[in-house]
mmCIF file of C-alpha atoms in Angstrom:
data_model
loop_
_atom_site.group_PDB
_atom_site.id
_atom_site.type_symbol
_atom_site.label_atom_id
_atom_site.label_comp_id
_atom_site.label_asym_id
_atom_site.label_seq_id
_atom_site.Cartn_x
_atom_site.Cartn_y
_atom_site.Cartn_z
ATOM 1 C CA SER C 740 0.000 0.000 0.000
ATOM 2 C CA LEU C 741 1.199 3.526 -0.852
ATOM 3 C CA SER C 742 1.902 6.093 1.843
ATOM 4 C CA ALA C 743 -0.055 9.354 1.867
ATOM 5 C CA ALA C 744 2.910 11.243 0.369
ATOM 6 C CA GLU C 745 3.298 8.645 -2.406
ATOM 7 C CA GLN C 746 -0.424 8.894 -3.191
ATOM 8 C CA VAL C 747 -0.189 12.699 -3.474
ATOM 9 C CA ASP C 748 2.852 12.356 -5.766
ATOM 10 C CA ALA C 749 1.016 9.777 -7.923
ATOM 11 C CA VAL C 750 -2.038 12.024 -8.265
ATOM 12 C CA SER C 751 0.195 15.027 -9.014
ATOM 13 C CA THR C 752 2.109 13.083 -11.693
ATOM 14 C CA ASP C 753 -1.134 11.819 -13.251
ATOM 15 C CA GLY C 754 -2.496 15.384 -13.310
ATOM 16 C CA LYS C 755 0.608 16.689 -15.066
ATOM 17 C CA LYS C 756 0.410 13.888 -17.633
ATOM 18 C CA GLU C 757 -3.282 14.587 -18.205
ATOM 19 C CA LYS C 758 -2.652 18.334 -18.692
ATOM 20 C CA ARG C 759 0.176 17.627 -21.147
ATOM 21 C CA LYS C 760 -2.035 15.148 -23.016
ATOM 22 C CA ILE C 761 -4.823 17.712 -23.338
ATOM 23 C CA ILE C 762 -2.462 20.433 -24.620
ATOM 24 C CA LYS C 763 -0.846 17.930 -27.015
ATOM 25 C CA ASN C 764 -4.271 16.942 -28.396
ATOM 26 C CA VAL C 765 -5.332 20.581 -28.851
ATOM 27 C CA ILE C 766 -2.139 21.317 -30.790
ATOM 28 C CA LEU C 767 -2.294 18.059 -32.775
ATOM 29 C CA ILE C 768 -5.887 18.654 -33.841
ATOM 30 C CA SER C 769 -5.070 22.274 -34.716
ATOM 31 C CA VAL C 770 -2.118 21.228 -36.889
ATOM 32 C CA ALA C 771 -4.249 18.532 -38.548
ATOM 33 C CA PHE C 772 -6.856 21.169 -39.465
ATOM 34 C CA LEU C 773 -4.078 23.431 -40.772
ATOM 35 C CA LEU C 774 -2.721 20.736 -43.073
ATOM 36 C CA ASN C 775 -6.131 19.476 -44.173
ATOM 37 C CA PHE C 776 -7.658 22.850 -44.948
ATOM 38 C CA THR C 777 -4.544 24.208 -46.629
ATOM 39 C CA SER C 778 -4.830 21.345 -49.110
ATOM 40 C CA PHE C 779 -8.607 21.342 -49.344
ATOM 41 C CA GLY C 780 -8.903 25.124 -49.616
ATOM 42 C CA GLY C 781 -6.376 25.406 -52.411
ATOM 43 C CA LEU C 782 -7.922 22.579 -54.397
ATOM 44 C CA SER C 783 -11.506 23.728 -53.860
ATOM 45 C CA ARG C 784 -10.650 27.220 -55.147
ATOM 46 C CA LEU C 785 -9.431 25.636 -58.377
ATOM 47 C CA GLN C 786 -12.496 23.480 -59.048
ATOM 48 C CA SER C 787 -14.072 25.701 -61.689
ATOM 49 C CA SER C 788 -10.723 25.984 -63.515
ATOM 50 C CA LEU C 789 -9.613 22.372 -63.179
ATOM 51 C CA HIS C 790 -12.934 20.799 -64.126
ATOM 52 C CA ARG C 791 -14.422 23.125 -66.739
ATOM 53 C CA VAL C 792 -15.979 20.479 -68.977
ATOM 54 C CA ASP C 793 -19.757 20.646 -68.609
ATOM 55 C CA GLY C 794 -19.268 22.818 -65.503
ATOM 56 C CA MET C 795 -18.234 19.814 -63.445
ATOM 57 C CA GLY C 796 -16.176 21.871 -60.951
ATOM 58 C CA VAL C 797 -18.963 24.310 -60.144
ATOM 59 C CA ILE C 798 -21.591 21.559 -59.977
ATOM 60 C CA ASN C 799 -19.438 19.433 -57.678
ATOM 61 C CA SER C 800 -18.862 22.387 -55.371
ATOM 62 C CA SER C 801 -22.622 22.903 -55.273
ATOM 63 C CA VAL C 802 -23.177 19.219 -54.512
ATOM 64 C CA LEU C 803 -20.589 19.394 -51.725
ATOM 65 C CA TYR C 804 -22.237 22.364 -50.024
ATOM 66 C CA GLY C 805 -25.727 20.932 -50.545
ATOM 67 C CA ALA C 806 -24.637 17.728 -48.793
ATOM 68 C CA LEU C 807 -23.045 19.858 -46.074
ATOM 69 C CA MET C 808 -26.343 21.651 -45.395
ATOM 70 C CA LEU C 809 -28.172 18.337 -45.014
ATOM 71 C CA SER C 810 -25.341 16.943 -42.906
ATOM 72 C CA CYS C 811 -25.538 19.856 -40.476
ATOM 73 C CA MET C 812 -29.081 18.925 -39.555
ATOM 74 C CA PHE C 813 -28.720 15.202 -38.938
ATOM 75 C CA VAL C 814 -25.263 13.662 -39.061
ATOM 76 C CA PRO C 815 -23.049 15.159 -36.278
ATOM 77 C CA THR C 816 -25.078 13.910 -33.314
ATOM 78 C CA LEU C 817 -25.427 10.428 -34.767
ATOM 79 C CA VAL C 818 -21.742 10.042 -35.621
ATOM 80 C CA ILE C 819 -20.366 11.544 -32.404
ATOM 81 C CA SER C 820 -22.731 9.409 -30.311
ATOM 82 C CA ALA C 821 -21.684 6.282 -32.175
ATOM 83 C CA ILE C 822 -17.895 6.670 -32.310
ATOM 84 C CA GLY C 823 -16.929 9.584 -30.048
ATOM 85 C CA HIS C 824 -15.300 12.944 -30.681
ATOM 86 C CA ARG C 825 -11.762 11.935 -31.588
ATOM 87 C CA TRP C 826 -12.820 9.123 -33.915
ATOM 88 C CA THR C 827 -15.336 11.435 -35.571
ATOM 89 C CA ILE C 828 -12.524 13.877 -36.298
ATOM 90 C CA ALA C 829 -10.320 11.111 -37.757
ATOM 91 C CA VAL C 830 -13.079 9.564 -39.874
ATOM 92 C CA SER C 831 -14.226 12.974 -41.114
ATOM 93 C CA PHE C 832 -10.706 13.838 -42.245
ATOM 94 C CA SER C 833 -10.744 10.681 -44.359
ATOM 95 C CA GLY C 834 -13.672 12.109 -46.331
ATOM 96 C CA TYR C 835 -11.596 15.169 -47.195
ATOM 97 C CA ILE C 836 -8.631 13.005 -48.143
ATOM 98 C CA LEU C 837 -10.809 10.887 -50.458
ATOM 99 C CA TRP C 838 -12.198 14.046 -52.081
ATOM 100 C CA MET C 839 -8.679 15.330 -52.719
ATOM 101 C CA ALA C 840 -7.692 11.950 -54.143
ATOM 102 C CA ALA C 841 -10.788 11.897 -56.379
ATOM 103 C CA ASN C 842 -9.501 15.061 -58.023
ATOM 104 C CA GLY C 843 -6.677 12.932 -59.395
ATOM 105 C CA TYR C 844 -9.209 10.979 -61.472
ATOM 106 C CA ALA C 845 -11.862 13.617 -61.978
ATOM 107 C CA VAL C 846 -14.834 12.103 -63.732
ATOM 108 C CA TRP C 847 -18.461 12.696 -62.844
ATOM 109 C CA GLY C 848 -18.835 9.476 -60.856
ATOM 110 C CA THR C 849 -15.812 9.964 -58.625
ATOM 111 C CA MET C 850 -16.261 13.675 -58.104
ATOM 112 C CA VAL C 851 -19.986 13.659 -57.304
ATOM 113 C CA THR C 852 -19.534 10.749 -54.895
ATOM 114 C CA ALA C 853 -16.522 12.366 -53.235
ATOM 115 C CA SER C 854 -18.308 15.738 -53.031
ATOM 116 C CA ILE C 855 -21.276 14.142 -51.272
ATOM 117 C CA LEU C 856 -18.906 12.313 -48.935
ATOM 118 C CA VAL C 857 -16.943 15.414 -47.925
ATOM 119 C CA GLY C 858 -20.199 17.341 -47.533
ATOM 120 C CA LEU C 859 -21.418 14.673 -45.119
ATOM 121 C CA CYS C 860 -18.074 14.657 -43.265
ATOM 122 C CA ALA C 861 -17.745 18.419 -42.784
ATOM 123 C CA ALA C 862 -20.475 18.981 -40.189
ATOM 124 C CA PRO C 863 -19.405 16.108 -37.913
ATOM 125 C CA LEU C 864 -15.783 17.263 -38.194
ATOM 126 C CA TRP C 865 -16.476 20.809 -37.042
ATOM 127 C CA THR C 866 -19.010 19.773 -34.408
ATOM 128 C CA ALA C 867 -16.682 17.143 -32.945
ATOM 129 C CA GLN C 868 -13.753 19.567 -32.869
ATOM 130 C CA CYS C 869 -15.735 22.275 -31.101
ATOM 131 C CA SER C 870 -17.382 20.009 -28.548
ATOM 132 C CA TYR C 871 -14.132 18.109 -27.868
ATOM 133 C CA PHE C 872 -12.256 21.355 -27.184
ATOM 134 C CA THR C 873 -15.039 22.517 -24.860
ATOM 135 C CA ILE C 874 -15.017 19.223 -22.937
ATOM 136 C CA VAL C 875 -11.234 19.061 -22.512
ATOM 137 C CA ALA C 876 -11.084 22.770 -21.651
ATOM 138 C CA SER C 877 -13.533 22.135 -18.821
ATOM 139 C CA ARG C 878 -11.420 19.236 -17.563
ATOM 140 C CA TYR C 879 -8.221 21.297 -17.881
ATOM 141 C CA ALA C 880 -9.784 24.228 -16.017
ATOM 142 C CA LYS C 881 -10.755 21.992 -13.099
ATOM 143 C CA MET C 882 -7.229 20.560 -12.915
ATOM 144 C CA THR C 883 -5.553 23.968 -12.988
ATOM 145 C CA GLY C 884 -8.080 25.968 -10.987
ATOM 146 C CA SER C 885 -8.617 28.294 -13.959
ATOM 147 C CA LYS C 886 -11.900 29.718 -15.158
ATOM 148 C CA GLU C 887 -13.484 27.423 -17.722
ATOM 149 C CA GLU C 888 -14.329 30.283 -20.097
ATOM 150 C CA ALA C 889 -10.701 31.415 -20.101
ATOM 151 C CA VAL C 890 -9.418 27.938 -20.962
ATOM 152 C CA VAL C 891 -12.040 27.441 -23.693
ATOM 153 C CA THR C 892 -11.036 30.795 -25.159
ATOM 154 C CA ARG C 893 -7.335 29.902 -24.970
ATOM 155 C CA PHE C 894 -7.867 26.521 -26.677
ATOM 156 C CA PHE C 895 -9.930 28.065 -29.479
ATOM 157 C CA GLY C 896 -7.358 30.837 -29.801
ATOM 158 C CA ILE C 897 -4.662 28.227 -30.363
ATOM 159 C CA PHE C 898 -6.878 26.411 -32.855
ATOM 160 C CA PHE C 899 -7.778 29.495 -34.880
ATOM 161 C CA MET C 900 -4.181 30.673 -34.907
ATOM 162 C CA PHE C 901 -3.322 27.491 -36.814
ATOM 163 C CA PHE C 902 -6.516 27.553 -38.897
ATOM 164 C CA GLN C 903 -6.000 31.139 -40.048
ATOM 165 C CA LEU C 904 -2.414 30.297 -40.896
ATOM 166 C CA CYS C 905 -3.714 27.942 -43.598
ATOM 167 C CA LYS C 906 -5.358 30.909 -45.312
ATOM 168 C CA ARG C 907 -2.058 32.773 -45.223
ATOM 169 C CA LEU C 908 -0.273 29.768 -46.700
ATOM 170 C CA MET C 909 -2.791 29.502 -49.551
ATOM 171 C CA PHE C 910 -2.327 33.108 -50.563
ATOM 172 C CA ALA C 911 1.428 33.386 -50.013
#
């Protein structure tokens, strides 16, 4: 059995590990969004130029955002409830990756399917990211004795610093 001092040290060590894990996850997710949306944003801005035949680029962008609107209403809650926040983020990124890959063989069948897929993945991605940050910020605030609102703001500040950097990279 552990002495009282050893128990305090164990709890303190676990708390430090948990805080580092939370910060690491916030930064990792932020960097993942940076990389994903730098690629996606650049490629999506080129759709009407890359796929001019029969207006495929413009139509696929419309399909993507139409699927996104439907996804916003129904999909996030179902997906997050089924597989959790972090898995929702990972699975949703795969939809973006498949859409980017489909641009390598851009025919109507691949592009419409991929546009629907990324449209369905976008709402769960953003919802999972926001709710995950809010949940871990609350946990982090309790561990550090900070105000929850301040930690939520700090975590989203870190995230949007990386996310806005992708816009700078696209236009550099």
